[in-house]
Coordinates of N, CA and C in Angstrom, one line a residue:
X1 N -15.7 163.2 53.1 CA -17.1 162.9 53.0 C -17.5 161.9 54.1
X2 N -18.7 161.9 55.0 CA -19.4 161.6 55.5 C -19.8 160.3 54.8
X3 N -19.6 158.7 55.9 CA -20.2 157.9 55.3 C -21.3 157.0 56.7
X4 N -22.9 156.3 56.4 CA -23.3 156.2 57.3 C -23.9 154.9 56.7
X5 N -23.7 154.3 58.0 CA -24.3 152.7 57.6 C -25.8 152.9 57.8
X6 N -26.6 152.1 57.1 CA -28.0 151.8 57.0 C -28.2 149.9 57.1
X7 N -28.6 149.9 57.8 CA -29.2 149.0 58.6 C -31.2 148.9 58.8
X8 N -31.8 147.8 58.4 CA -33.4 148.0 58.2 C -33.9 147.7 59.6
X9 N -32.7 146.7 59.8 CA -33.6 145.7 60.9 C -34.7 145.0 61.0
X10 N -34.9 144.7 59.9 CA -36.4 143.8 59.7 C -35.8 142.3 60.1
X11 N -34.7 142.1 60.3 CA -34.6 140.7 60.8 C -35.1 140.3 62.0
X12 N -35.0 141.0 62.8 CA -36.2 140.9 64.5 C -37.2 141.7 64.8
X13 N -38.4 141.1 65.2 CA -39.0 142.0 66.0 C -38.9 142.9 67.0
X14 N -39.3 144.2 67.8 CA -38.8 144.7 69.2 C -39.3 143.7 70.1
X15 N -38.5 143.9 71.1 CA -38.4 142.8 72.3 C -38.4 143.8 73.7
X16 N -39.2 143.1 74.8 CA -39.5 143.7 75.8 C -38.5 142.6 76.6
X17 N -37.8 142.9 77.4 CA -36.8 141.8 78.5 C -36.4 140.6 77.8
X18 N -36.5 140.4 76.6 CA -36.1 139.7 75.8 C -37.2 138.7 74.7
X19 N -38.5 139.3 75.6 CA -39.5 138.5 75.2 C -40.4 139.2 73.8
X20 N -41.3 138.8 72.7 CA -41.9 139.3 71.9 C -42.9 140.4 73.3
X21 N -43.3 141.4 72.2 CA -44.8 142.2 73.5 C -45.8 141.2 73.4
X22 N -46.6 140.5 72.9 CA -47.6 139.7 73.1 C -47.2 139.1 73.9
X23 N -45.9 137.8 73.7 CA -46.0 137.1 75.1 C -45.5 137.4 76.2
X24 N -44.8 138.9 75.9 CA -44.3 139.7 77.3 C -46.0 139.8 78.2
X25 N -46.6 140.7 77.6 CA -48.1 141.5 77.9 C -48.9 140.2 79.0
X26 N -49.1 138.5 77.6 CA -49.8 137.9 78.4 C -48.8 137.0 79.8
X27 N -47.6 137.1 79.9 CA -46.7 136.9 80.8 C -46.7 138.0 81.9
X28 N -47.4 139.0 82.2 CA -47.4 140.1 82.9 C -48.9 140.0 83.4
X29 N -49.7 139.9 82.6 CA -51.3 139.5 83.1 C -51.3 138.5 84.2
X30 N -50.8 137.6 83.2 CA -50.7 135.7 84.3 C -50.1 136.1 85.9
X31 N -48.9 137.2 85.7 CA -48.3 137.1 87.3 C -49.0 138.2 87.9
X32 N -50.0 138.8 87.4 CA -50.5 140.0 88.2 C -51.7 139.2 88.7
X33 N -52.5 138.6 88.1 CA -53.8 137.6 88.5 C -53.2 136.8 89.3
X34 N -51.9 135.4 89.4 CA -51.7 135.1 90.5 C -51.4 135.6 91.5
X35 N -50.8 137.0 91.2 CA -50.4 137.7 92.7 C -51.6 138.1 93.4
X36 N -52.7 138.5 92.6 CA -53.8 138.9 92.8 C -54.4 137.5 94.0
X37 N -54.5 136.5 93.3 CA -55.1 135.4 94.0 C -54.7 135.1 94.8
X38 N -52.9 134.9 94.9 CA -52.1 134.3 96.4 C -52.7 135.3 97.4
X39 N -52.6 136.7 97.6 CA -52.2 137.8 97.9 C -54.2 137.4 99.1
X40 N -54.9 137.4 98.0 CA -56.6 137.2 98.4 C -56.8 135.7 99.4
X41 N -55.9 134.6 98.6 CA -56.2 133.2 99.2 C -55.2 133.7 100.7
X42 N -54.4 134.3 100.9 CA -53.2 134.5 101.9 C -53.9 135.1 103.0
X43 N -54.9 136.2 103.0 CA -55.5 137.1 104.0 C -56.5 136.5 104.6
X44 N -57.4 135.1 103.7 CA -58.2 134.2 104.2 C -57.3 133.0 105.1
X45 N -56.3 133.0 104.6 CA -55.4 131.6 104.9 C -54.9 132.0 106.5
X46 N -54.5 133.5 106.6 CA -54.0 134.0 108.0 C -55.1 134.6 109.0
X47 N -56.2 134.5 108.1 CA -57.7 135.0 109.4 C -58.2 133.4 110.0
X48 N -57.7 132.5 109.5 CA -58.4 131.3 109.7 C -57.2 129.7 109.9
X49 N -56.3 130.8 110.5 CA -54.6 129.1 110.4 C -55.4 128.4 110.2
X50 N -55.3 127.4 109.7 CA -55.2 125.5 109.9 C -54.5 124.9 109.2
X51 N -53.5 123.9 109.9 CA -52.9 123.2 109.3 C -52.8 122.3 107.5
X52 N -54.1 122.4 107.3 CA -54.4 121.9 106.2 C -54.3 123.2 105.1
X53 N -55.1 124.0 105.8 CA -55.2 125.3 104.6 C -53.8 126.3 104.5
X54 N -52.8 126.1 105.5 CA -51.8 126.6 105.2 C -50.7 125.8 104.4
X55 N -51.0 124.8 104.2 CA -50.3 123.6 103.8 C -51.0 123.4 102.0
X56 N -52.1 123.7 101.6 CA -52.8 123.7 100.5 C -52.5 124.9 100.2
X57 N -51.7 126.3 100.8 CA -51.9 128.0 100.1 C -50.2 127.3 99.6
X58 N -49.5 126.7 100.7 CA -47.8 126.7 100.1 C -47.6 125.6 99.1
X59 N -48.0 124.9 98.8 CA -48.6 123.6 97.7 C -49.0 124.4 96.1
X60 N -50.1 125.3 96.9 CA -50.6 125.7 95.3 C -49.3 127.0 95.1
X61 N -48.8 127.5 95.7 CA -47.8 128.7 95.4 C -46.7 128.0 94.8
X62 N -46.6 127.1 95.6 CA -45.5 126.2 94.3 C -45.4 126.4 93.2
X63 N -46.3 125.1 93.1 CA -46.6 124.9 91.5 C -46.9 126.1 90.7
X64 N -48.1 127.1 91.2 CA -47.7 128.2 90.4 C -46.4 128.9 89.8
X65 N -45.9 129.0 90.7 CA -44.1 129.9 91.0 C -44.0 128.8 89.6
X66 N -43.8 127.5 89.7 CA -43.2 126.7 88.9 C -44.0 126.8 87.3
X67 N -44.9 126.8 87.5 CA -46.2 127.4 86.1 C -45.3 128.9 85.9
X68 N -45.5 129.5 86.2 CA -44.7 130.7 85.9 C -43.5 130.8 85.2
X69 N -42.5 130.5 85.9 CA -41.2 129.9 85.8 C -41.0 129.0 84.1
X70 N -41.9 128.1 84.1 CA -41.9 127.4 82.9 C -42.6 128.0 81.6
X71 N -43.6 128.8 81.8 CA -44.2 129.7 80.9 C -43.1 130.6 80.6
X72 N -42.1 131.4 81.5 CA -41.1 132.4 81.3 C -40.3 131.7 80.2
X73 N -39.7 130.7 80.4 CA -38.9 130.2 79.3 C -39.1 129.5 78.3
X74 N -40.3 129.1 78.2 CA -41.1 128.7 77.2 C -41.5 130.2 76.4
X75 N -41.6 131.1 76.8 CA -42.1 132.0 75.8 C -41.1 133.1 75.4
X76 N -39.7 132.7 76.3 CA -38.7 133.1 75.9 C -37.6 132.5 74.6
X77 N -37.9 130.9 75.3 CA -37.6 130.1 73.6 C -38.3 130.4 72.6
X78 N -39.7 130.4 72.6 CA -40.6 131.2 71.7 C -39.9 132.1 71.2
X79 N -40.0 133.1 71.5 CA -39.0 134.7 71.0 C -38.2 134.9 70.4
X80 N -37.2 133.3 70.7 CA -35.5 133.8 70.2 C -35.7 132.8 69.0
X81 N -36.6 132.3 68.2 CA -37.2 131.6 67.4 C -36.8 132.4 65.7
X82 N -35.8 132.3 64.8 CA -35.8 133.6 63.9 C -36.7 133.0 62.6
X83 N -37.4 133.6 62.3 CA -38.9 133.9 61.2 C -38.2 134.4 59.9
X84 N -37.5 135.3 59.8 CA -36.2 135.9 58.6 C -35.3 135.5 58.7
X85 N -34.6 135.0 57.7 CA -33.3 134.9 57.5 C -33.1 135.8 56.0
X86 N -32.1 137.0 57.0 CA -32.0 138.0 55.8 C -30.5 137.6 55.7
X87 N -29.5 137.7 54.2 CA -28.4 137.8 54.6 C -28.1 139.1 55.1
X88 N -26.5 138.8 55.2 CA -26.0 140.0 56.4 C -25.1 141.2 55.5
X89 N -25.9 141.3 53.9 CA -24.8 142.4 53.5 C -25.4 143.4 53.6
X90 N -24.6 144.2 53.7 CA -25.2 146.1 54.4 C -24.5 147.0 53.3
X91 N -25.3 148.0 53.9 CA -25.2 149.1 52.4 C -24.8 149.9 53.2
X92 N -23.7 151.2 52.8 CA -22.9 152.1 52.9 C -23.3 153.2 52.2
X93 N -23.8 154.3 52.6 CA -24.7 155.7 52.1 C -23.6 156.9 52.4
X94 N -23.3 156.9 51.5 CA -21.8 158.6 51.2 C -22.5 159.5 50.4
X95 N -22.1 161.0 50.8 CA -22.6 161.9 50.1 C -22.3 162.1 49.3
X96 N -21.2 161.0 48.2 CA -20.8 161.5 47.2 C -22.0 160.1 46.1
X97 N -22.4 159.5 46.7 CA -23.5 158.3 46.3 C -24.6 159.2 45.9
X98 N -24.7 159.8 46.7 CA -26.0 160.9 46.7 C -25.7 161.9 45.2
X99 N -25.1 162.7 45.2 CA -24.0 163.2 44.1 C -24.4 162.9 43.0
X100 N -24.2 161.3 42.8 CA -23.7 160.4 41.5 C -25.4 160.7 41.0
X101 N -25.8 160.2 42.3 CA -27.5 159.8 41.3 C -28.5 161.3 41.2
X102 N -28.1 162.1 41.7 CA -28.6 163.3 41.5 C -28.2 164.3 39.9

């Protein structure tokens, strides 16, 4: 006889790169709008060098990169956060179980 473990998985949520999908989703927005902005402040920044304004685009890319960076693991701590605590005993389904209660 044929025996097959059954497992619910309701202990975790699905996970995108390790992250919940909400904070994946708004983690994906945030770097598409900064790329958006560097990408826009960058094409003004190289029609017009000045010392100042190339020095204020690599300043604010920073800290963003670093905003980023800290938000990734902040909402990756978030994630690995557990909400359930199920115990860990598991049920075993044989076709002779089947059988019995039929």
């Amino acid at each position: 006889m044929k025996s097959y473990d059954v497992n619910k998985n309701l202990e975790r949520e699905p996970r995108i790169q390790g992250f919940k999908p909400n904070y994946y989703y708004l983690l994906f927005v945030l770097q598409i709008a900064f790329a958006l902005v560097f990408f826009i402040w960058a094409l003004f920044a190289l029609g017009n060098p000045t010392a100042t304004g190339l020095t204020t685009y690599f300043v604010a890319m920073g800290i963003s990169l670093t905003a980023i960076l800290f938000m990734r693991k902040q909402f990756k701590k978030l994630s690995n956060q557990t909400k359930y605590r199920f115990g860990t005993k598991r049920s075993v389904l044989s076709n002779k179980d089947i059988l019995n209660q039929i």
